[in-house]
Coordinates of N, CA, C and O in Angstrom, one line a residue:
X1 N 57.1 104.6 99.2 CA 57.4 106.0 99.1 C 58.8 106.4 99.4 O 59.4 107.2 98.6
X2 N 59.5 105.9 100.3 CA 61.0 106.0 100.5 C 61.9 105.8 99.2 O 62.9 106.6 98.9
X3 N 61.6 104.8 98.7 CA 62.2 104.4 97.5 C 61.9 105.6 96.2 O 62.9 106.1 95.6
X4 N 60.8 105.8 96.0 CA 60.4 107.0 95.3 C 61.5 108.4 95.5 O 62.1 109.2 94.8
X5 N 61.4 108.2 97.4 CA 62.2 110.3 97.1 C 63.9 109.4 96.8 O 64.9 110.1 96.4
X6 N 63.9 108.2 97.1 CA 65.5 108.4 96.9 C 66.0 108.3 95.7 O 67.0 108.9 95.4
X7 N 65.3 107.4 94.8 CA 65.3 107.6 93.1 C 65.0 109.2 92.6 O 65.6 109.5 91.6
X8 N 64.3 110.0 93.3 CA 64.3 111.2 92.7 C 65.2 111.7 93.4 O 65.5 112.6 92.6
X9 N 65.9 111.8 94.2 CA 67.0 112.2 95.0 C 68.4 112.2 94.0 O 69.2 113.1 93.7
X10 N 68.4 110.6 93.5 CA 69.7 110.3 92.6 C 69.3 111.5 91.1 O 70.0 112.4 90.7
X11 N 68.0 111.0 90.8 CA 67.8 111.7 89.5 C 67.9 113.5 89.3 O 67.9 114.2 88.3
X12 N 67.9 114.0 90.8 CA 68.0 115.3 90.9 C 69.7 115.5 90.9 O 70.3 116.2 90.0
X13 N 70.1 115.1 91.6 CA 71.6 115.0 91.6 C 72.6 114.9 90.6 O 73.6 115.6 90.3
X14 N 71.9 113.8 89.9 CA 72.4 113.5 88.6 C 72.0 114.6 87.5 O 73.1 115.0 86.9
X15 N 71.2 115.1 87.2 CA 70.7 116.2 86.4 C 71.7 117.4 86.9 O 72.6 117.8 86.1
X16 N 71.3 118.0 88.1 CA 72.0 119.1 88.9 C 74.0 119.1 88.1 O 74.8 120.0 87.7
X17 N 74.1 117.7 88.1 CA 75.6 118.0 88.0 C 75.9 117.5 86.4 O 77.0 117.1 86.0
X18 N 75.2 117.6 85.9 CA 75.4 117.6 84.3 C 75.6 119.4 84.2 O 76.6 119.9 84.0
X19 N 74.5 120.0 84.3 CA 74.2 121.4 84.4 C 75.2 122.3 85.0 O 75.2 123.5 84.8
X20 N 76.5 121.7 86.1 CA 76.9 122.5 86.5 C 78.3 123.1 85.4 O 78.9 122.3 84.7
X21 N 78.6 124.4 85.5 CA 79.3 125.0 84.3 C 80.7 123.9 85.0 O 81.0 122.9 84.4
X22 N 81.4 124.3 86.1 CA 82.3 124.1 86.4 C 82.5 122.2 85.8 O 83.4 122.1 84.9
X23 N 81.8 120.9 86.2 CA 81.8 119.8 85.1 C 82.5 120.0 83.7 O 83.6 119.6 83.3
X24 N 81.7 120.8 83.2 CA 81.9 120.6 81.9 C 83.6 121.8 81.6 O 84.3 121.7 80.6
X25 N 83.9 122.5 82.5 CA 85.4 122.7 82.6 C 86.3 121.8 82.9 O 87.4 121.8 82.2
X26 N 86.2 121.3 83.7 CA 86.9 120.2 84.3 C 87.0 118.9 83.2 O 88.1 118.3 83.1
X27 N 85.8 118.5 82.3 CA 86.0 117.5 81.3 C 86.9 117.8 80.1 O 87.7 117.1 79.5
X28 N 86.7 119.2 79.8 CA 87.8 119.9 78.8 C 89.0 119.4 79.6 O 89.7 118.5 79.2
X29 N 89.1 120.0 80.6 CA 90.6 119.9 80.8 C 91.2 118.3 81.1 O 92.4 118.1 81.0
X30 N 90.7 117.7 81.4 CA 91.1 116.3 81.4 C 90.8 115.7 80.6 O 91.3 114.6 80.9
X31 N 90.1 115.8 79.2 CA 90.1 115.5 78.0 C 91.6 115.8 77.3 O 92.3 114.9 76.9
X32 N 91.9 116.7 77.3 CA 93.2 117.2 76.4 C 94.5 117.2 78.1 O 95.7 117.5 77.9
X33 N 94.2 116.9 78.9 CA 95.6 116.4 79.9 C 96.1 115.2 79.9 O 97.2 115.0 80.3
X34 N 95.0 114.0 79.3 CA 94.6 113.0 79.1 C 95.1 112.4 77.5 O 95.2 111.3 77.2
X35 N 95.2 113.3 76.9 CA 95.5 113.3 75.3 C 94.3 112.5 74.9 O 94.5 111.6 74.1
X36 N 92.7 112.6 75.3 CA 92.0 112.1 74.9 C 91.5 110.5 75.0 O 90.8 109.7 74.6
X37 N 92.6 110.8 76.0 CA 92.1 108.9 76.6 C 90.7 108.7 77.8 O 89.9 107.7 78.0
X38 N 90.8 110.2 78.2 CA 89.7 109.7 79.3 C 88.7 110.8 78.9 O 88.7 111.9 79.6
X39 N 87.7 110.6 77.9 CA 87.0 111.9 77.7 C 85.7 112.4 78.1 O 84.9 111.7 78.7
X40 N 85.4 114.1 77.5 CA 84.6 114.4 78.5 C 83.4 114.1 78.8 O 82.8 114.7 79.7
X41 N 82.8 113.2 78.1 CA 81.3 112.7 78.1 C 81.3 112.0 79.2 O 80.5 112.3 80.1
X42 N 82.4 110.8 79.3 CA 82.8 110.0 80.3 C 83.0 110.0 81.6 O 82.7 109.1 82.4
X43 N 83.5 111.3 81.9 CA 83.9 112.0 83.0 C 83.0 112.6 83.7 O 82.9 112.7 85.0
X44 N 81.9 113.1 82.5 CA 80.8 113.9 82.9 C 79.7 112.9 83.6 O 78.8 113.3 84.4
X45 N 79.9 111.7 83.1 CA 79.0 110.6 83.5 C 79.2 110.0 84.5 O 78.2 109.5 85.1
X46 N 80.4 109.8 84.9 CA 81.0 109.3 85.8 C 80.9 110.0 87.6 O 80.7 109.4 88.7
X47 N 81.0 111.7 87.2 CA 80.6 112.4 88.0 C 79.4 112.7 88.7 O 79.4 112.9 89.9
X48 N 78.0 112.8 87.7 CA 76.7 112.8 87.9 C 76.2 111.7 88.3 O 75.1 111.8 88.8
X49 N 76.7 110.4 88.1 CA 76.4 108.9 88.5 C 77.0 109.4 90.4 O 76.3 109.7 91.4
X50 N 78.0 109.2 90.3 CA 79.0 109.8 91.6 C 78.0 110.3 92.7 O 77.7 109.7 93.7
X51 N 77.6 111.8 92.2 CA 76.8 112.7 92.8 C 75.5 112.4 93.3 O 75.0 112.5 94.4
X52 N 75.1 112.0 92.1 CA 73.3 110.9 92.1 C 73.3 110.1 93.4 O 72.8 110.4 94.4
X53 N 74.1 108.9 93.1 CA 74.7 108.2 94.6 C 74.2 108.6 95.8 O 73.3 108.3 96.5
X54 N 75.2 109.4 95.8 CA 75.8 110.2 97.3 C 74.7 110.9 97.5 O 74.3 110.9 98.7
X55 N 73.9 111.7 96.5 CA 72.7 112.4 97.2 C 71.6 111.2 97.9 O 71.1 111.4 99.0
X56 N 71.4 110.1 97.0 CA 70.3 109.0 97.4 C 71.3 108.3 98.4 O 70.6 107.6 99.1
X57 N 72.5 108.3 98.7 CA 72.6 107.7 99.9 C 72.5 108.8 101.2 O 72.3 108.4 102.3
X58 N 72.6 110.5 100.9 CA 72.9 111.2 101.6 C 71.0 111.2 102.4 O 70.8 111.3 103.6
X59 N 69.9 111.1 101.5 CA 68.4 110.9 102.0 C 68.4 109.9 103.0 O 68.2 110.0 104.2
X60 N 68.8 108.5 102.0 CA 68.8 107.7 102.8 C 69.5 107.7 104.4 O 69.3 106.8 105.3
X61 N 70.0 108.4 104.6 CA 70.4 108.3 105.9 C 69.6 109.2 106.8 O 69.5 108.9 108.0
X62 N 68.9 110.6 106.0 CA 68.1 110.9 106.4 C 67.1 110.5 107.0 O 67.0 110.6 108.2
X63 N 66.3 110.0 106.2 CA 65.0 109.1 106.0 C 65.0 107.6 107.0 O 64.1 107.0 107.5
X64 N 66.4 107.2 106.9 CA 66.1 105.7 107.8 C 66.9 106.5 109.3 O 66.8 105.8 110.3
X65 N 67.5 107.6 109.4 CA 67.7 107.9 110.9 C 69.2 107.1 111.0 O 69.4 106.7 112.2
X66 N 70.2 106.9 110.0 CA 71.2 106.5 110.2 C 72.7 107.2 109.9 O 73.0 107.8 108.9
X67 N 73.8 107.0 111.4 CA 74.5 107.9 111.8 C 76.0 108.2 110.7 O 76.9 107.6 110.1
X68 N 75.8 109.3 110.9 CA 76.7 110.2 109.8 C 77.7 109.0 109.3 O 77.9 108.4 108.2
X69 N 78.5 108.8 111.0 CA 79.7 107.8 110.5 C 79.5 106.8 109.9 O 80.5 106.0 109.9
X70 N 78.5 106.3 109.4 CA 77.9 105.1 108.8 C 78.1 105.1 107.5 O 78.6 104.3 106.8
X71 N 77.7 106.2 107.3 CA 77.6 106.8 105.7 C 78.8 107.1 105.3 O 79.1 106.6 104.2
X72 N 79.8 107.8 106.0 CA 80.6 108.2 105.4 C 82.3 107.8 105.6 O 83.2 108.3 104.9
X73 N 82.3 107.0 106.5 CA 83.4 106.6 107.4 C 83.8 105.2 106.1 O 84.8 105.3 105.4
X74 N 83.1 104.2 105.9 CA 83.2 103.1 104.8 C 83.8 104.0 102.9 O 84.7 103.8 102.1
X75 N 83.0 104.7 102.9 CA 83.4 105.4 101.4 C 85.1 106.2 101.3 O 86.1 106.4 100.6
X76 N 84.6 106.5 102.8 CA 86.6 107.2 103.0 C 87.5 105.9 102.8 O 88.3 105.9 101.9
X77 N 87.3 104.8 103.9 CA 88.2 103.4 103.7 C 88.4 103.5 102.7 O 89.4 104.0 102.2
X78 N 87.3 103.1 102.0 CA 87.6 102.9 100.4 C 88.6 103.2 99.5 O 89.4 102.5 98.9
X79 N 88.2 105.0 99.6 CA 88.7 105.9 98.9 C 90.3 105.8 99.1 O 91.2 105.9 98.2
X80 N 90.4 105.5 100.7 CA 91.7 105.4 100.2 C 92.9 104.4 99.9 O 94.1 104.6 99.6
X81 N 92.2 103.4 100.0 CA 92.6 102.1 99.0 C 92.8 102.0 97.7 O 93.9 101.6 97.1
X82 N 91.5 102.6 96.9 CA 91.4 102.8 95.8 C 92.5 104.2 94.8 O 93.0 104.1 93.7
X83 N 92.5 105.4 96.1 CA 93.6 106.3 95.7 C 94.7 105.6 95.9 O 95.6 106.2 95.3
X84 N 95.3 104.3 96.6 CA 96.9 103.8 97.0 C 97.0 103.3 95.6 O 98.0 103.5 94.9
X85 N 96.1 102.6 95.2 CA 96.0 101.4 93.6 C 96.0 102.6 92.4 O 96.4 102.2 91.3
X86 N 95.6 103.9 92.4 CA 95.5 104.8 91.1 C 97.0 105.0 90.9 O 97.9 104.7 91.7
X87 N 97.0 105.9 89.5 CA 97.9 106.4 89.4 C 98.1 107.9 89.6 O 97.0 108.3 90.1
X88 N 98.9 108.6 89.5 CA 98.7 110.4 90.1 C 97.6 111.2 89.2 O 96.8 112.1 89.6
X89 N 97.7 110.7 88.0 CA 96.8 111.1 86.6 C 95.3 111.3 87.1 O 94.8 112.4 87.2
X90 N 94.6 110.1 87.5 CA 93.3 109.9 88.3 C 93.2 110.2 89.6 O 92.0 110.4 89.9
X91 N 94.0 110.3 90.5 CA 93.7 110.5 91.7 C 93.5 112.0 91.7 O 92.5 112.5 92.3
X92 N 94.4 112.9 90.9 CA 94.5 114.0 90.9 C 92.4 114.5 90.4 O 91.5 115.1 91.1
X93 N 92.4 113.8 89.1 CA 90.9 113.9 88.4 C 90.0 113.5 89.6 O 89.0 114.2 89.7
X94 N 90.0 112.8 90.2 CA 89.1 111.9 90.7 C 88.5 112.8 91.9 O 87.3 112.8 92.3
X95 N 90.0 113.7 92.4 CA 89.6 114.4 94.0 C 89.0 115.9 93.7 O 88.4 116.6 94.4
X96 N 89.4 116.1 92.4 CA 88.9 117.4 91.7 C 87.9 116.8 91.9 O 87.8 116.6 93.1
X97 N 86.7 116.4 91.2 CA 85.7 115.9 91.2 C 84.7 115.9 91.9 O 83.6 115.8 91.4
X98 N 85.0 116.2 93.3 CA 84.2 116.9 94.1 C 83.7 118.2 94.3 O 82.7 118.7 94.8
X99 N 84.6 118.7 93.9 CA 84.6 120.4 93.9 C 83.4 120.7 92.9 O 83.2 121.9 92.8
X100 N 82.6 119.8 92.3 CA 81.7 120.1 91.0 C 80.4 119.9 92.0 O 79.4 120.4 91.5
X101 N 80.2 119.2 93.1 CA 79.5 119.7 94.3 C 79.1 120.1 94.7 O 77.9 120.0 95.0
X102 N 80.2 121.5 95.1 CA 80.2 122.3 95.6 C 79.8 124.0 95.1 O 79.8 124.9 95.9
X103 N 78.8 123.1 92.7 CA 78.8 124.0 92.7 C 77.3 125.4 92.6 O 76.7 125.5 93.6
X104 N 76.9 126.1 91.6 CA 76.1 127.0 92.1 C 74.8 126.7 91.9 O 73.8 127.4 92.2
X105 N 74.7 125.3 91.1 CA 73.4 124.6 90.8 C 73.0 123.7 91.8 O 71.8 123.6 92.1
X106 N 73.9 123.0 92.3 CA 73.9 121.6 92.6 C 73.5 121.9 94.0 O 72.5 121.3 94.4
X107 N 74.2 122.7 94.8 CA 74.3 123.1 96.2 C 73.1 123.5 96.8 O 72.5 122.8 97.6
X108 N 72.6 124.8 96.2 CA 70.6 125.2 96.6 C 70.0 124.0 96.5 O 69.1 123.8 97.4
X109 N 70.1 123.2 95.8 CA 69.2 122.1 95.7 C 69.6 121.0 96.4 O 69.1 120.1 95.7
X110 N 70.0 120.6 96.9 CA 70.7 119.6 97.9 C 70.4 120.2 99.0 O 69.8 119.5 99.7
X111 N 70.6 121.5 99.7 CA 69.9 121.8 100.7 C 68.6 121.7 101.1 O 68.0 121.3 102.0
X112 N 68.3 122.5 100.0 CA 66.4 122.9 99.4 C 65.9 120.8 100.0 O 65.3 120.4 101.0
X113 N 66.4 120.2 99.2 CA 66.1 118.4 99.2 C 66.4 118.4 100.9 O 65.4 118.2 101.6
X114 N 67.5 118.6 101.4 CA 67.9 118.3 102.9 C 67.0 119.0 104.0 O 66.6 118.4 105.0
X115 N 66.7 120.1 103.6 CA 65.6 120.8 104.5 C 64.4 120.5 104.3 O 63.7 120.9 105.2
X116 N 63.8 119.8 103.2 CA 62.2 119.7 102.6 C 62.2 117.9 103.5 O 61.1 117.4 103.9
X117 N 63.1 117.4 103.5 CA 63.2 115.9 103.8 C 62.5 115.9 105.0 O 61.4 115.4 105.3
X118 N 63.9 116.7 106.0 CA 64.4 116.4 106.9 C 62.8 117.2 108.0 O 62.4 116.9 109.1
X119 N 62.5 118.1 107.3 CA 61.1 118.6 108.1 C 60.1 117.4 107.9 O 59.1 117.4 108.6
X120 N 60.3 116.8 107.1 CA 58.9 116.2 106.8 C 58.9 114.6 107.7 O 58.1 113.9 108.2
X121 N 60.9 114.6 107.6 CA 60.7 113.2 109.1 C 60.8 113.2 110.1 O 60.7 112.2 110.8
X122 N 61.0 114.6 110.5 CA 60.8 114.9 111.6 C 62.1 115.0 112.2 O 62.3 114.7 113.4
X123 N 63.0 115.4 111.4 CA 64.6 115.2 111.7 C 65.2 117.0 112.2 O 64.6 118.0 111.7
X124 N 66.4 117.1 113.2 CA 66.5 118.0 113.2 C 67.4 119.0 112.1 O 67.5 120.2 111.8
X125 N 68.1 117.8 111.8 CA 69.2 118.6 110.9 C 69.2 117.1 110.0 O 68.7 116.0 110.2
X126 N 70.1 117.9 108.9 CA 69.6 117.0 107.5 C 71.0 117.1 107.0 O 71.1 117.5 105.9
X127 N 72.5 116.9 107.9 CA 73.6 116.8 107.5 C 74.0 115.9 106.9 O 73.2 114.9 107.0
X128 N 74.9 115.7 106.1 CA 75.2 114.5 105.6 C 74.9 114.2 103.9 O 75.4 113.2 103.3
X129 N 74.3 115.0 103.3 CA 73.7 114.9 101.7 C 74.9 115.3 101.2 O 75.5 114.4 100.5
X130 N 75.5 116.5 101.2 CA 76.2 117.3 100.8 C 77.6 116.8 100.7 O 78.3 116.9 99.7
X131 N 77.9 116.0 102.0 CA 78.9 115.2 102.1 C 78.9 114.1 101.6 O 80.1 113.6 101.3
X132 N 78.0 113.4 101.4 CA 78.4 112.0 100.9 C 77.8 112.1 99.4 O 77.6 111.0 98.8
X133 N 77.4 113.3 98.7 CA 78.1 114.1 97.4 C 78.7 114.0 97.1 O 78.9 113.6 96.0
X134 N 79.8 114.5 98.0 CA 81.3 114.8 97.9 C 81.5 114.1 97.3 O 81.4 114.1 96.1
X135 N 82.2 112.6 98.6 CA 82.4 111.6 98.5 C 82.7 110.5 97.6 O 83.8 109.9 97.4
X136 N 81.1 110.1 96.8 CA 80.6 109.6 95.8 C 81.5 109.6 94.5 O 82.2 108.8 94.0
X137 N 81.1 111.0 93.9 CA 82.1 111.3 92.3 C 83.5 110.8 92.6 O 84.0 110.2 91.7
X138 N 84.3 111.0 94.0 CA 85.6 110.6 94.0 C 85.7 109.1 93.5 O 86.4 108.6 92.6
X139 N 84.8 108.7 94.3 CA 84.9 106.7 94.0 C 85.0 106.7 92.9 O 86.0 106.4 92.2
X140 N 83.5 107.0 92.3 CA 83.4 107.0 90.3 C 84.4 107.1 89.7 O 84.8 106.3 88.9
X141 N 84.8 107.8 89.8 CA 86.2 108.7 88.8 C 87.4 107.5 89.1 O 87.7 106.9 88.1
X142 N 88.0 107.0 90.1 CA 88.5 106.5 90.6 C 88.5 105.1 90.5 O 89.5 104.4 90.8
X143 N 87.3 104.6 90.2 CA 87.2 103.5 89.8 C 86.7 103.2 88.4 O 86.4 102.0 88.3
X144 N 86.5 104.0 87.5 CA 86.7 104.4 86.2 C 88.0 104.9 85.5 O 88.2 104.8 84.3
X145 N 88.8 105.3 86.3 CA 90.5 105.4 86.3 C 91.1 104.0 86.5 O 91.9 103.5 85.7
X146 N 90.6 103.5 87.4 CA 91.4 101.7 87.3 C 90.8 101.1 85.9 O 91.5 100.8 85.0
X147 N 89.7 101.1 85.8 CA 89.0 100.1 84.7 C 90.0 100.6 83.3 O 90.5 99.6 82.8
X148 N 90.3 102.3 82.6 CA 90.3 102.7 82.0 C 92.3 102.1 82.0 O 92.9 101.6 81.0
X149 N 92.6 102.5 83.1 CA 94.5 102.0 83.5 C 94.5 100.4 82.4 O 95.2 100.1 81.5
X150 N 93.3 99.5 83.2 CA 93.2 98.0 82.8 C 93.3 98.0 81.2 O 94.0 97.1 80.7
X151 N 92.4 99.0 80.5 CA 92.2 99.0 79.3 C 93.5 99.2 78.8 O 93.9 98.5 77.8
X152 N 94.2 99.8 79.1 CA 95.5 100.9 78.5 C 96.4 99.7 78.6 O 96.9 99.3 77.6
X153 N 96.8 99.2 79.7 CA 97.5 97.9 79.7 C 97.3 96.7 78.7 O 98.1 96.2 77.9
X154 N 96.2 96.5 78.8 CA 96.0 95.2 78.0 C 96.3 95.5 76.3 O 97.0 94.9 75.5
X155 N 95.4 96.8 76.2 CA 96.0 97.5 74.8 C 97.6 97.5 74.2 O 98.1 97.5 73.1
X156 N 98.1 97.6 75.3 CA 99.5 97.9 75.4 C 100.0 96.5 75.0 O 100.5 96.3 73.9
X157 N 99.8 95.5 75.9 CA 100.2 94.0 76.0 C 99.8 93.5 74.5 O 100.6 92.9 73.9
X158 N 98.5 93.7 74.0 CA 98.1 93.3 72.8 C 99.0 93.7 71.7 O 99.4 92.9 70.9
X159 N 99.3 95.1 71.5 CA 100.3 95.5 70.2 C 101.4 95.1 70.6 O 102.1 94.8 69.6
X160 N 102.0 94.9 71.6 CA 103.1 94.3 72.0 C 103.5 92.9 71.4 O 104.7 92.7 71.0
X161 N 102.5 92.0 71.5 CA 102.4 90.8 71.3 C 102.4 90.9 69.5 O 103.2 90.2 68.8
X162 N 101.2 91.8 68.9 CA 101.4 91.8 67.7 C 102.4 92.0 66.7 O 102.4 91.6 65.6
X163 N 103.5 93.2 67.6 CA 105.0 93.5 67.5 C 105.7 92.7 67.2 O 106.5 92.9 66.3
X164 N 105.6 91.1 68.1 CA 106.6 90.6 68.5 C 106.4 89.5 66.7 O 107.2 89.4 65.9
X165 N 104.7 88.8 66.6 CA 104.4 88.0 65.7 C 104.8 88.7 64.2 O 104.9 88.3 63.1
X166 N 104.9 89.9 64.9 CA 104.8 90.6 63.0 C 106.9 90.5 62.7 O 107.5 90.6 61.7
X167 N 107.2 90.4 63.9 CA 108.7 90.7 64.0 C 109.5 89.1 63.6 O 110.6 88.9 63.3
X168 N 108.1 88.1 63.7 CA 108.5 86.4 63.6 C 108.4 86.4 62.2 O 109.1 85.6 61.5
X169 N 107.4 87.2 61.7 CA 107.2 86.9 60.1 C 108.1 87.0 59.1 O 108.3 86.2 58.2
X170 N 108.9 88.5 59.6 CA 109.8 89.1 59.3 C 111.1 88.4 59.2 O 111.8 88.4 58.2
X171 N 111.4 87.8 60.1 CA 112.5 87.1 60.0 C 112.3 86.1 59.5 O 113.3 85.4 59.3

């Protein structure tokens, strides 16, 4: 049964933040800031994967009775490792990214989930969903920004190289 609300937990999350208007602004604009290198389907996927997460880990901490700093103290380390290795481009995208959280779909229902849970385990408060929401989309984005950096490089190094062979022919 645990496993059940937390898969529906991700699947609610993930849904919730496709639907939110604010997403699908945010992918416009980083589609064309981007000149189309990081686009909005991507972004959009990237973010609701993110959120899904963070809600099924935000239950999970519910449901197994484990302490806030647990949850959220590790994803911060992370985060800021991961922001030291980005470039300004992505970190900038990546921290926006939460703000789509915080918005008018996603929010009732992450509570609505946090109060329906948290009565039913007998918990007094059901902190922690909301937050490691947050959280979550930042990593995604952020580590979808390195993979995407890796791409752009190697692309880069490849015509480079084909530059150089096409420049051997030539001579």
């Amino acid at each position: 049964g645990i496993l059940v609300v937390i898969l529906f937990a991700f699947i609610m999350g993930y849904g919730a933040t496709l639907a939110e208007p604010a997403l699908n602004a945010l992918g416009v604009t980083v589609e064309e800031l981007t000149a189309g290198t990081f686009k909005k389907p991507l972004l959009m996927q990237a973010v609701a994967v993110g959120v899904g997460g963070g809600i099924a880990l935000g239950v999970t901490k519910i449901v197994l009775a484990i302490p806030l700093a647990w949850i959220l103290l590790p994803p911060y380390v992370i985060l800021l490792l991961v922001t030291k290795l980005s470039t300004e481009e992505f970190v900038n995208i990546g921290w926006d990214s939460a703000g789509v959280t915080t918005g008018p779909i996603t929010v009732p229902l992450v509570l609505a989930l946090g109060l329906g849970i948290g009565t039913q385990v007998g918990v007094v408060e059901g902190f922690g969903i909301l937050a490691s929401a947050s959280v979550c989309p930042i990593l995604s984005v952020l580590l979808l920004g390195l993979h995407i950096n890796r791409k752009r490089k190697a692309a880069l190094v490849g015509e480079s190289m084909n530059d150089e062979e096409t420049g051997k022919d030539q001579a």
